[in-house]
Amino acid sequence: MSINVSVQANGPLASVTLRGTLDSMSQSMLKQQLEPVLANAAVNQIRLDFSGVQSMEAASAGMLMMLSHTAKSRNKAVGIVNANPSVLALMHKANLGKVLTIQ
Amino acid sequence: MPSIRARIWNGRPLPCEHDTLPIARIGTVQPHGVMMVVVPETGCVEHVSANVEEILGVPARAVLGQQPTMAFQDPESVRRLQDILRPGRRFFENPTPLQARGRAFEAICHLRDGRLFIEIEPYVTAEHDYQTMVSAAVDAISRQTTVQGLYAAAARMMHFVTRYDRVKLYKFLSHGHGVVVAEQHAPDSKLPGSFLGYHFSASDVPEAAKEILLTGKTRQKPTQRGSVPLLMRGPDGEPTESGPRIDMTDCWLRGIHPCDNGYNNNLGVGSNIIFPVCLDDSLWGLFVVHNKDEKFLNYDSRAVIEQLTMMFASRLVELEAGEARIEERQRLAQQMVATVEAAQAMLSSTPNLRGDHGNSIRLHAMHAMSRHVAALAPTYVSATGLDRAVAGNPEDRFSFDLLRLADADGAAVLRAGPGGHVHLIGATPDALAVRGLAALFGSRLPAFEEGEGRVFATDALGDFAPLTPDLIAVASGLLAAPIGNRGDMILWFRKERVIDAIWAGRPPSVAELNSEKMFRPRDDFAAHRAPLAGASRPWLESEVLLAAQFAVAVSQAWQGTRRDGAEPMPPPEAAPVVYADPALEPDGMGARSGRAFTMLPGAAAAGPWAAAS
């Protein structure tokens, strides 16, 4: 129901650490927090650390797809790391790997 | 932790004879593709569909117990299948291109219940490549600024990707019924009939099918030609039907029930696809795509459409919240909580005011505060006439704001304990009925869970408790949030909304729902006018979340835990009663009547919103 987002920008790399549940209610908070990152011309790579994400819902997967598309249009690549097995399974089911990098 | 959606209980569909159809374990496979179920540890085929010989040229008897590679001669296909069979694989980059008998196929793989499912479908080209389709979808979805515009754009995009004759966007309503909220036709559509605005009965989607749709699984039925059995090796070594052994929830090729085929035939549909729109733990609606003739979409096109539905869901939540002015209501809630906090802090800091008639300035301030927070402060009554208690007047700003916060028709604040009372605002049941409803939590209504999101919402209260018609009219919609753990509660109400609905065919009666008729495909889709009653406007997740957060904030304000250094408030039942002067202006911090005010401890409130027990 809630998500904590911390952003660290270090030159061209922005590391975004997420903790909590990514669902239809918390997705807007993530989106808000990522807006300055997307607007930062110095950043060309956004790394979303999902190690603290307990679960993710379909609408959030949709939000990540749109985020990736926006990032691409601004010459930024989006990657997801450290997702737990259940979140990873949902990402694969949603074919998220076709639009962003999942490690 | 469950999502806020799990706290929203929409009206339940009436039980239907076909609800328990074994749809996931149907034991059959659609005829256009081959399914192999493999034991990962051995890499050998345990089940295979009976059409394997027709499509791949190898009899089922020869495939069972062997590796899937034996059905392919093309070296590259064999290598790719060996990679799929590599021990320890959990995820697959679908689809995998294969060749057999000079034809191109795609393998789509997934794991379930310790088995590897390999679905081999014929490959067909799409009108657009994946990147073109997904870019167009993202652009179309993200550009929308209204919910209705989003509906229309999504239906257009579905047609852009599928090129089917007709796309319907179907939204579920209370009691499992649904309504077509958007429709897109191909310019040369062979299915020109429109269902836009038509309602469909809940019984059209069996509960077992909804369970599968809730997993987000898209359903493609390229042909209505029936299904073929899934086979396994029998005791004598010969292939025998697998029956219900295999759960095909995640399979594209899962067989079709004859009733489903008949339904589509009666609609004049030769091929269809169903894409569920899932919002957290619930099924919001479906994209239903129809084609007059048989038609098949390749995997990438289906992947784009699945992604489109997810983007649709994401954007829908944003736009619904925008149209419901949730941000504005969040600010309103913050202001209201700040008012309650200020009043509580003032009451906490003036314990010696009792009987102190000289401290009129502070008392006036307290009075003004309490006037605004009457519902949410300790017990509050008017000094000069209990029947004029201002908190209950519709013009009272705080009361009005409490309704605005949840976009409700009425609200009740229930205070438990010896000094308890029920404060009613707007259109509500009477105080006794409100107490009765509150008492249902933990029995007919679920108990409030601990942790985040202690809240309950329904748009069809009558499904959970036997209500009189009067109660259904005023309280079909209930949103309840506890304040603390003492039994205090805020309840918001929405009136019943009776829809003058046009149905696609007459909805079945209760007797018909419980008859064999439900196993025969429906053949009546003619317009039928009948009211849809028993439910209110639905509560949005963002509204329910806001109510839960507001109740938590009020609870913390009452306890004095929200302000650093603030003293905790006394228990609510022991809190002081503020006698207010009704002559003061609603915002009357500065208004003075010159009357004396008296605080009395522990007195129960009376009047129209006073104690009902």
XYZ file of C-alpha atoms in Angstrom:
716
model
C 0.000 0.000 0.000
C 2.962 2.312 0.472
C 6.374 2.653 -1.055
C 9.486 4.425 0.145
C 11.714 5.762 -2.560
C 15.241 7.077 -2.191
C 17.161 8.489 -5.104
C 20.910 8.892 -5.408
C 22.272 10.508 -8.534
C 25.953 9.996 -9.168
C 26.990 11.465 -12.494
C 25.252 9.619 -15.313
C 23.859 6.925 -12.991
C 20.782 7.419 -10.817
C 20.197 4.679 -8.265
C 16.639 4.448 -7.050
C 15.974 2.224 -4.052
C 12.410 1.126 -3.413
C 10.933 -0.361 -0.253
C 7.368 -1.563 0.203
C 4.546 -2.602 -2.054
C 4.222 -1.360 -5.576
C 0.519 -1.277 -6.346
C -1.968 0.992 -8.026
C -1.970 3.364 -5.055
C 1.768 3.635 -4.537
C 2.736 3.859 -8.205
C 1.972 7.582 -8.344
C 4.441 8.234 -5.538
C 7.176 6.394 -7.426
C 6.311 8.282 -10.568
C 6.522 11.599 -8.717
C 9.892 10.743 -7.229
C 11.271 9.759 -10.602
C 10.231 12.931 -12.391
C 13.346 14.916 -11.344
C 15.514 11.967 -12.374
C 13.910 11.890 -15.803
C 14.403 15.631 -16.071
C 18.082 15.446 -15.084
C 20.031 15.776 -18.336
C 23.190 14.439 -16.718
C 21.592 11.066 -16.002
C 21.586 8.481 -18.770
C 21.025 5.355 -16.726
C 18.337 4.730 -14.101
C 18.859 1.716 -11.894
C 15.803 0.640 -9.908
C 16.795 -1.468 -6.915
C 13.827 -3.714 -6.112
C 15.437 -5.572 -3.199
C 12.980 -3.955 -0.783
C 9.890 -4.445 -2.942
C 7.691 -7.130 -1.425
C 5.132 -7.329 -4.195
C 4.135 -5.631 -7.386
C 0.777 -5.376 -9.140
C -0.093 -5.236 -12.814
C -0.860 -1.503 -12.907
C 2.620 -0.793 -11.555
C 4.098 -2.925 -14.307
C 2.180 -0.706 -16.720
C 3.619 2.376 -15.063
C 7.162 0.979 -15.403
C 6.559 0.366 -19.104
C 5.492 3.960 -19.647
C 8.404 5.149 -17.516
C 10.849 3.164 -19.624
C 9.384 4.604 -22.786
C 9.645 8.162 -21.460
C 13.213 7.505 -20.339
C 14.137 6.129 -23.740
C 12.762 9.227 -25.425
C 15.165 11.230 -23.232
C 18.136 8.979 -24.010
C 18.068 7.207 -20.675
C 18.079 3.469 -20.065
C 16.081 1.901 -17.233
C 17.164 -1.287 -15.484
C 15.753 -3.275 -12.593
C 17.986 -5.176 -10.175
C 17.541 -7.413 -7.134
C 13.837 -8.201 -7.544
C 12.645 -11.061 -5.365
C 11.448 -14.281 -7.084
C 7.727 -13.483 -6.970
C 8.222 -9.961 -8.332
C 10.619 -11.352 -10.936
C 8.005 -13.896 -11.989
C 5.425 -11.157 -12.488
C 7.901 -9.108 -14.514
C 8.586 -12.042 -16.801
C 4.902 -12.825 -17.131
C 4.322 -9.197 -18.135
C 7.190 -9.391 -20.649
C 8.780 -6.389 -18.956
C 12.122 -7.665 -20.211
C 11.078 -6.582 -23.680
C 11.023 -2.913 -22.666
C 13.658 -2.607 -19.942
C 16.626 -4.514 -18.581
C 15.984 -6.951 -15.735
C 19.026 -8.300 -13.894
C 0.375 -6.914 2.937
C -2.959 -6.870 1.114
C -3.607 -3.888 -1.123
C -6.279 -1.333 -0.294
C -8.363 -3.041 -2.991
C -8.665 -6.039 -0.687
C -10.677 -3.817 1.682
C -13.281 -3.076 -0.981
C -16.093 -5.580 -1.235
C -18.233 -5.183 -4.307
C -21.595 -6.810 -4.384
C -21.475 -10.539 -4.874
C -22.973 -12.176 -7.949
C -25.851 -14.527 -7.315
C -24.694 -18.163 -7.179
C -24.892 -19.808 -10.570
C -24.967 -23.449 -11.535
C -21.876 -23.203 -13.756
C -19.683 -21.328 -11.262
C -17.652 -24.403 -10.413
C -16.919 -25.593 -13.935
C -13.407 -27.098 -13.910
C -12.171 -24.520 -16.393
C -8.501 -24.566 -15.357
C -8.400 -28.365 -15.334
C -10.512 -28.835 -18.426
C -8.240 -31.586 -19.790
C -8.389 -30.328 -23.379
C -6.324 -28.124 -25.631
C -7.302 -25.774 -28.456
C -6.796 -27.400 -31.857
C -4.442 -24.885 -33.456
C -1.392 -25.645 -31.282
C 0.423 -28.480 -29.523
C 0.908 -28.578 -25.790
C 3.651 -30.587 -24.131
C 3.905 -30.908 -20.355
C 7.450 -31.843 -19.385
C 8.986 -33.128 -16.168
C 11.891 -30.681 -15.738
C 14.115 -33.153 -13.892
C 14.072 -35.661 -16.753
C 13.238 -33.373 -19.656
C 10.659 -35.957 -20.796
C 7.119 -35.305 -22.006
C 4.492 -36.411 -19.475
C 1.416 -35.090 -21.306
C 0.908 -34.085 -24.925
C -2.114 -32.910 -26.856
C -3.734 -35.400 -29.197
C -3.150 -33.171 -32.239
C 0.644 -33.553 -32.084
C 0.617 -35.960 -35.024
C -1.612 -33.701 -37.125
C 0.596 -30.649 -36.528
C 4.127 -31.988 -35.985
C 3.758 -35.357 -37.719
C 4.723 -37.470 -34.702
C 2.178 -39.688 -32.931
C 1.430 -38.989 -29.273
C 2.545 -42.520 -28.394
C 6.036 -41.729 -29.696
C 6.312 -38.384 -27.907
C 5.177 -39.475 -24.430
C 8.140 -40.354 -22.250
C 10.616 -38.799 -24.704
C 12.252 -35.383 -24.903
C 10.285 -32.777 -26.912
C 13.249 -32.493 -29.279
C 12.284 -35.823 -30.860
C 9.436 -34.077 -32.698
C 11.837 -31.712 -34.501
C 14.499 -32.376 -37.127
C 15.639 -28.797 -37.698
C 19.010 -28.546 -35.833
C 18.468 -24.940 -34.714
C 15.049 -25.817 -33.315
C 16.525 -28.794 -31.480
C 19.257 -26.570 -30.020
C 16.700 -24.018 -28.850
C 14.545 -26.680 -27.245
C 17.598 -28.097 -25.476
C 18.232 -24.628 -24.078
C 14.644 -24.501 -22.820
C 15.170 -27.878 -21.147
C 18.392 -26.762 -19.442
C 18.083 -27.806 -15.774
C 17.303 -25.052 -13.288
C 15.678 -22.636 -15.749
C 12.921 -20.585 -14.113
C 12.179 -17.950 -16.715
C 11.977 -18.000 -20.491
C 12.412 -15.317 -23.121
C 9.195 -16.040 -24.972
C 8.603 -16.781 -27.768
C 11.189 -19.251 -29.102
C 11.074 -19.667 -32.908
C 10.944 -23.277 -34.128
C 10.694 -25.038 -37.473
C 8.965 -28.352 -38.201
C 7.832 -29.921 -41.459
C 8.747 -26.728 -43.270
C 6.460 -24.584 -41.119
C 7.365 -21.880 -38.625
C 6.196 -22.202 -35.046
C 6.645 -20.326 -31.780
C 7.202 -22.072 -28.450
C 5.878 -20.330 -25.352
C 7.108 -21.744 -22.071
C 6.269 -21.387 -18.412
C 6.580 -23.361 -15.200
C 3.666 -24.264 -12.966
C 3.282 -26.827 -10.192
C 6.730 -28.261 -10.903
C 6.011 -28.894 -14.579
C 7.372 -27.182 -17.676
C 4.662 -26.253 -20.173
C 5.773 -25.892 -23.790
C 3.036 -24.544 -26.049
C 3.843 -24.770 -29.730
C 1.766 -22.466 -31.908
C 1.934 -21.799 -35.638
C 3.736 -18.531 -36.345
C 1.851 -15.806 -38.170
C 3.202 -12.399 -39.088
C 1.744 -9.299 -37.476
C 0.819 -6.130 -39.320
C 3.297 -4.180 -37.196
C 6.493 -5.102 -35.376
C 6.597 -5.187 -31.606
C 8.346 -1.819 -31.151
C 5.905 0.000 -33.433
C 2.933 -1.476 -31.593
C 4.242 -0.779 -28.100
C 5.319 2.776 -28.981
C 1.902 3.543 -30.416
C 0.241 2.060 -27.331
C 2.343 4.059 -24.872
C 1.746 7.244 -26.824
C -2.020 6.716 -27.058
C -2.426 5.831 -23.388
C -0.191 8.501 -21.905
C -1.778 11.323 -23.938
C -5.260 10.817 -22.460
C -6.566 13.321 -19.962
C -10.017 11.908 -19.186
C -11.273 8.492 -18.174
C -13.705 8.337 -21.089
C -10.947 9.403 -23.477
C -8.752 6.642 -22.085
C -11.492 4.061 -22.661
C -11.854 5.118 -26.287
C -8.104 5.331 -26.926
C -7.473 1.890 -25.465
C -10.214 0.353 -27.614
C -8.706 2.054 -30.682
C -5.259 0.704 -29.814
C -6.676 -2.797 -29.365
C -8.006 -2.573 -32.869
C -4.713 -1.150 -34.182
C -2.859 -4.207 -32.854
C -5.413 -6.941 -33.513
C -7.255 -5.721 -36.620
C -10.278 -7.689 -35.398
C -13.805 -6.672 -36.382
C -14.957 -5.329 -33.018
C -13.323 -4.337 -29.723
C -15.434 -3.943 -26.594
C -14.195 -2.538 -23.309
C -16.291 -4.075 -20.611
C -16.330 -2.718 -17.059
C -17.512 -4.814 -14.124
C -20.156 -3.295 -11.887
C -21.469 -4.395 -8.541
C -22.911 -7.922 -8.325
C -20.605 -9.058 -11.122
C -22.648 -7.509 -13.911
C -20.850 -5.459 -16.510
C -21.370 -2.683 -19.007
C -19.661 -1.917 -22.304
C -18.017 1.481 -21.791
C -16.180 1.753 -25.123
C -16.347 0.052 -28.481
C -14.267 0.205 -31.642
C -15.244 -1.247 -34.998
C -13.040 -1.992 -37.973
C -13.993 0.233 -40.942
C -14.991 -2.920 -42.838
C -16.287 -4.777 -39.794
C -18.203 -7.971 -40.436
C -19.713 -7.615 -36.970
C -21.416 -4.234 -37.243
C -23.753 -4.767 -34.307
C -22.960 -2.448 -31.409
C -23.118 -3.305 -27.718
C -21.940 0.084 -26.494
C -23.765 0.904 -23.269
C -25.275 -2.560 -23.027
C -25.203 -4.414 -19.725
C -24.203 -8.067 -19.517
C -25.324 -10.399 -16.789
C -22.808 -11.655 -14.211
C -23.587 -15.228 -15.232
C -21.868 -14.639 -18.589
C -18.497 -14.942 -16.837
C -18.435 -17.954 -14.496
C -16.635 -17.447 -11.210
C -14.032 -20.085 -12.141
C -13.234 -18.107 -15.282
C -12.915 -14.921 -13.237
C -10.356 -16.620 -11.018
C -8.195 -17.322 -14.050
C -8.731 -13.840 -15.448
C -7.615 -12.429 -12.100
C -4.173 -13.893 -12.739
C -3.994 -11.500 -15.695
C -4.048 -14.336 -18.175
C -5.235 -13.372 -21.617
C -7.471 -15.788 -23.461
C -7.206 -16.267 -27.187
C -9.656 -18.435 -29.081
C -8.689 -18.272 -32.757
C -11.352 -20.798 -33.697
C -14.573 -22.086 -32.222
C -13.929 -25.564 -33.650
C -13.724 -27.251 -30.285
C -10.780 -28.758 -28.470
C -8.617 -31.893 -28.460
C -7.777 -33.979 -25.392
C -4.535 -33.806 -23.492
C -2.995 -37.294 -23.330
C -0.721 -39.146 -20.952
C 0.705 -42.665 -20.941
C -1.860 -45.111 -19.566
C -1.176 -48.197 -17.444
C -0.786 -50.294 -20.578
C 1.622 -47.800 -22.109
C -0.955 -46.528 -24.574
C -1.995 -42.848 -24.601
C -5.012 -42.107 -22.450
C -6.805 -38.879 -21.622
C -5.128 -36.878 -18.860
C -8.453 -35.630 -17.509
C -8.310 -32.963 -14.800
C -4.739 -33.736 -13.678
C -3.127 -30.663 -15.213
C -3.802 -27.095 -14.089
C -3.720 -25.044 -17.286
C -4.392 -21.655 -15.676
C -1.366 -20.035 -17.353
C -1.729 -21.793 -20.712
C -2.633 -20.025 -23.926
C -3.867 -23.278 -25.442
C -6.172 -24.286 -22.580
C -9.272 -25.929 -24.074
C -12.608 -24.209 -24.466
C -15.786 -25.360 -22.786
C -18.512 -26.259 -25.315
C -20.824 -23.738 -23.646
C -18.295 -20.976 -24.316
C -17.982 -22.021 -27.956
C -21.741 -22.049 -28.313
C -22.054 -18.574 -26.758
C -19.644 -17.125 -29.322
C -21.269 -18.989 -32.197
C -24.614 -17.527 -31.170
C -23.032 -14.077 -31.198
C -21.796 -14.732 -34.738
C -18.190 -14.653 -33.557
C -15.636 -16.980 -35.154
C -12.617 -15.869 -33.150
C -12.150 -13.846 -30.004
C -9.601 -12.672 -27.472
C -10.260 -11.637 -23.888
C -7.797 -9.417 -22.039
C -8.457 -8.887 -18.331
C -7.815 -5.492 -16.756
C -6.660 -6.168 -13.213
C -6.368 -3.516 -10.536
C -4.440 -4.927 -7.621
C -6.479 -7.855 -6.301
C -9.542 -7.245 -8.405
C -10.819 -7.676 -11.915
C -11.783 -4.186 -13.115
C -12.950 -5.235 -16.553
C -12.179 -6.956 -19.832
C -11.212 -6.084 -23.341
C -13.294 -8.438 -25.480
C -12.159 -8.572 -29.097
C -14.349 -10.268 -31.718
C -13.773 -11.352 -35.284
C -16.339 -12.844 -37.607
C -13.828 -15.244 -39.142
C -11.165 -17.409 -37.596
C -8.089 -15.362 -36.800
C -4.863 -15.879 -34.881
C -2.491 -13.334 -33.317
C 1.163 -14.112 -32.760
C 2.756 -13.981 -29.327
C 4.317 -10.528 -29.675
C 0.982 -8.983 -30.606
C -0.616 -10.602 -27.559
C 2.279 -9.410 -25.392
C 1.717 -5.836 -26.584
C -1.961 -6.091 -25.753
C -1.246 -7.481 -22.303
C 1.153 -4.600 -21.756
C -1.429 -2.200 -23.109
C -3.941 -3.411 -20.502
C -1.368 -2.859 -17.748
C -0.618 0.650 -18.974
C -4.344 1.230 -19.255
C -4.779 0.171 -15.610
C -1.970 2.442 -14.478
C -3.332 5.470 -16.333
C -6.897 4.679 -15.268
C -5.976 4.932 -11.589
C -4.352 8.321 -12.214
C -7.211 9.723 -14.247
C -9.927 8.432 -11.905
C -8.125 10.038 -8.982
C -7.840 13.259 -10.969
C -11.512 13.332 -11.899
C -12.466 12.542 -8.305
C -10.267 15.460 -7.162
C -8.387 13.215 -4.775
C -5.486 15.642 -4.322
C -7.914 18.400 -3.364
C -9.603 16.035 -0.930
C -6.236 15.060 0.538
C -5.551 18.730 1.251
C -9.019 19.031 2.759
C -8.327 16.036 4.991
C -5.051 17.581 6.127
C -6.825 20.820 7.024
C -9.486 18.934 8.935
C -6.911 16.912 10.852
C -4.986 20.092 11.638
C -8.184 21.590 13.036
C -8.805 18.541 15.173
C -5.193 18.597 16.365
C -5.396 22.263 17.273
C -8.615 21.763 19.182
C -7.256 18.743 20.947
C -4.042 20.526 21.851
C -6.021 23.419 23.245
C -8.271 21.161 25.276
C -5.223 19.311 26.584
C -3.513 22.499 27.626
C -6.461 23.927 29.563
C -7.383 21.298 32.124
C -7.985 23.922 34.797
C -10.558 25.824 32.849
C -13.436 24.000 34.427
C -15.572 26.558 36.167
C -13.238 29.371 35.232
C -15.652 31.877 33.762
C -13.011 34.585 33.612
C -10.881 32.968 31.013
C -13.304 33.819 28.283
C -10.800 34.398 25.519
C -9.372 30.951 25.696
C -12.787 29.518 26.175
C -14.072 31.337 23.129
C -11.217 29.954 21.136
C -11.996 26.502 22.387
C -15.602 26.958 21.581
C -14.844 28.033 18.035
C -12.586 25.073 17.575
C -15.048 22.657 18.998
C -17.745 24.086 16.774
C -15.764 22.977 13.746
C -14.684 19.673 15.088
C -17.836 18.734 16.915
C -18.083 15.436 15.161
C -14.511 14.489 15.711
C -13.763 16.139 19.027
C -14.813 14.964 22.466
C -18.527 15.189 23.120
C -20.004 18.439 21.991
C -23.412 19.962 22.684
C -25.055 23.345 22.346
C -25.456 25.321 25.552
C -28.778 26.917 24.773
C -30.713 24.285 23.014
C -29.783 20.762 22.311
C -31.991 20.730 19.237
C -29.860 23.488 17.755
C -26.590 21.680 18.033
C -24.723 23.309 15.204
C -22.551 20.375 14.332
C -25.513 18.602 12.817
C -26.595 21.480 10.606
C -25.858 20.974 6.961
C -24.283 24.403 6.693
C -21.666 23.488 9.227
C -18.423 23.551 7.316
C -16.696 20.743 9.099
C -19.624 18.407 8.618
C -19.877 19.375 4.986
C -16.155 18.802 4.557
C -16.484 15.366 6.094
C -18.920 14.473 3.308
C -16.733 16.057 0.639
C -13.741 14.112 1.863
C -15.350 10.829 0.821
C -17.780 12.214 -1.776
C -20.517 10.699 0.374
C -24.214 11.430 0.730
C -24.076 10.989 4.481
C -21.728 10.269 7.349
C -21.890 9.120 10.930
C -19.311 9.520 13.636
C -19.788 6.907 16.270
C -18.225 7.386 19.672
C -18.101 4.347 21.902
C -17.979 4.163 25.661
C -20.141 5.571 28.454
C -20.187 9.073 26.944
C -20.725 7.705 23.488
C -22.929 9.170 20.847
C -23.681 8.967 17.185
C -23.283 12.134 15.158
C -25.169 12.084 11.859
C -24.492 14.265 8.828
C -26.520 14.366 5.619
C -28.455 11.334 4.363
C -27.875 8.474 6.789
C -29.705 5.716 8.585
C -30.874 6.719 12.050
C -28.518 6.505 15.020
C -29.859 3.145 16.143
C -29.323 1.647 12.689
C -25.824 3.106 12.561
C -24.991 1.422 15.842
C -26.445 -1.789 14.442
C -24.263 -1.555 11.351
C -21.167 -0.865 13.430
C -21.933 -3.958 15.489
C -21.801 -6.112 12.333
C -18.040 -5.759 12.002
C -16.472 -9.037 12.954
C -19.624 -10.997 12.175
C -21.444 -10.281 8.912
C -18.859 -7.689 7.960
C -15.142 -8.447 8.206
C -13.273 -7.382 11.312
C -10.903 -4.487 10.815
C -7.413 -5.835 10.400
C -4.447 -4.389 12.207
C -1.847 -2.345 10.420
C -2.134 -0.052 7.466
C -5.466 0.386 5.767
C -7.925 -0.407 8.545
C -10.993 0.235 6.492
C -13.979 -1.468 4.895
C -15.880 -0.383 1.813
C -18.764 -1.836 -0.117
C -21.139 -0.526 -2.729
C -23.691 -3.230 -1.951
C -24.191 -3.417 1.790
C -27.389 -5.373 1.241
C -25.305 -8.343 0.083
C -23.755 -8.655 3.524
C -26.657 -8.035 5.849
C -30.437 -8.221 5.569
C -31.423 -4.581 5.171
C -34.813 -2.973 4.880
C -35.569 -1.189 1.588
C -35.219 2.120 3.427
C -31.724 1.221 4.553
C -30.732 -0.035 1.115
C -31.928 3.272 -0.341
C -29.783 5.372 1.969
C -26.843 3.094 2.776
C -26.096 0.715 -0.104
C -22.654 2.261 -0.122
C -20.735 2.056 3.138
C -17.180 3.171 3.818
C -16.146 2.619 7.422
C -12.892 3.410 9.164
C -12.197 2.816 12.851
C -10.662 5.586 14.921
C -8.290 3.877 17.286
C -9.163 0.611 18.962
C -11.983 1.647 21.298
C -14.868 1.122 18.935
C -14.992 4.705 17.654
C -15.677 4.843 13.958
C -16.456 7.055 11.002
C -18.995 5.678 8.554
C -19.679 7.287 5.215
C -22.797 6.400 3.213
C -23.762 6.521 -0.419
C -27.337 6.170 -1.572
C -28.497 3.341 -3.780
C -28.159 4.200 -7.471
C -30.797 2.556 -9.622
C -29.646 2.283 -13.227
C -32.142 2.170 -16.046
C -30.132 -0.546 -17.791
C -30.347 -1.943 -21.287
C -29.231 -5.566 -21.170
C -27.833 -7.719 -23.962
C -30.578 -10.322 -23.544
C -32.828 -10.823 -20.559
C -30.763 -11.559 -17.437
C -31.520 -15.039 -16.056
C -33.842 -15.362 -13.086
C -32.668 -16.863 -9.801
C -34.390 -20.128 -10.741
C -32.663 -20.172 -14.122
C -29.288 -19.480 -12.526
C -29.714 -22.666 -10.537
C -30.843 -24.810 -13.421
C -29.332 -26.888 -16.205
C -30.052 -23.981 -18.497
C -26.776 -22.422 -17.395
C -24.900 -25.250 -19.132
C -26.484 -24.361 -22.456
C -25.011 -21.466 -24.426
C -26.946 -18.248 -24.266
C -28.648 -17.326 -27.538
C -30.552 -14.172 -26.623
C -28.646 -10.908 -26.997
C -31.558 -8.658 -27.942
C -31.931 -5.392 -26.044
C -33.874 -5.859 -22.821
C -34.678 -2.992 -20.483
C -34.617 -3.700 -16.747
C -33.407 -1.669 -13.759
C -30.139 -2.520 -12.065
C -30.548 -1.818 -8.366
C -29.099 -2.686 -4.982
C -25.803 -0.837 -5.240
C -24.399 2.648 -4.865
C -21.720 4.423 -6.846
C -18.557 2.387 -6.244
C -15.801 3.651 -3.972
C -12.462 4.328 -5.634
C -9.370 2.819 -4.094
C -7.945 6.302 -3.648
C -11.085 7.349 -1.746
C -10.889 4.308 0.515
C -7.201 4.869 1.159
C -7.845 8.526 1.987
C -10.596 7.551 4.451
C -8.277 5.068 6.154
C -5.486 7.623 6.404
C -7.871 10.273 7.716
C -9.174 7.978 10.453
C -5.632 7.099 11.496
C -4.687 10.781 11.612
C -7.749 11.639 13.716
C -6.962 8.769 16.038
C -3.419 10.048 16.447
C -4.700 13.564 17.044
C -7.023 12.305 19.741
C -4.149 10.510 21.377
C -1.885 13.552 21.019
C 0.721 11.508 19.169
C 0.884 13.569 16.029
C 2.342 16.702 17.610
C 5.790 16.583 19.054
C 5.678 17.047 22.764
C 1.905 17.118 22.912
C 0.377 15.525 25.966
C -1.711 12.448 25.238
C -5.407 13.088 25.395
C -7.446 11.487 28.148
C -9.425 8.434 27.071
C -12.350 9.553 24.880
C -15.040 8.472 27.289
C -13.453 10.614 29.987
C -12.833 13.587 27.722
C -14.448 16.885 28.596
C -17.663 18.131 27.074
C -17.554 21.549 25.512
C -20.763 23.567 25.784
C -20.811 25.836 22.794
C -22.619 29.038 22.016
C -24.729 28.680 18.890
C -24.708 32.436 18.414
C -21.098 32.351 17.349
C -20.276 32.623 13.665
C -19.297 29.346 11.983
C -15.752 30.576 11.673
C -16.117 32.523 14.872
C -12.661 32.520 16.297
C -13.052 36.272 16.760
C -16.795 36.448 17.233
C -17.943 37.060 20.731
C -21.409 36.786 22.153
C -20.460 37.751 25.630
C -22.160 34.704 27.047
C -20.563 32.554 29.644
C -19.339 29.078 28.744
C -19.105 26.160 31.025
C -17.227 22.929 30.678
C -18.670 19.888 32.327
C -16.777 16.650 32.562
C -18.122 13.349 31.435
C -21.631 14.444 30.547
C -23.224 12.548 27.710
C -24.417 14.557 24.777
C -28.064 14.730 23.911
C -30.126 16.051 21.022
C -30.555 14.856 17.484
C -27.040 13.441 17.226
C -26.701 12.374 20.814
C -26.336 9.008 22.468
C -28.518 6.360 20.990
C -27.896 3.756 23.622
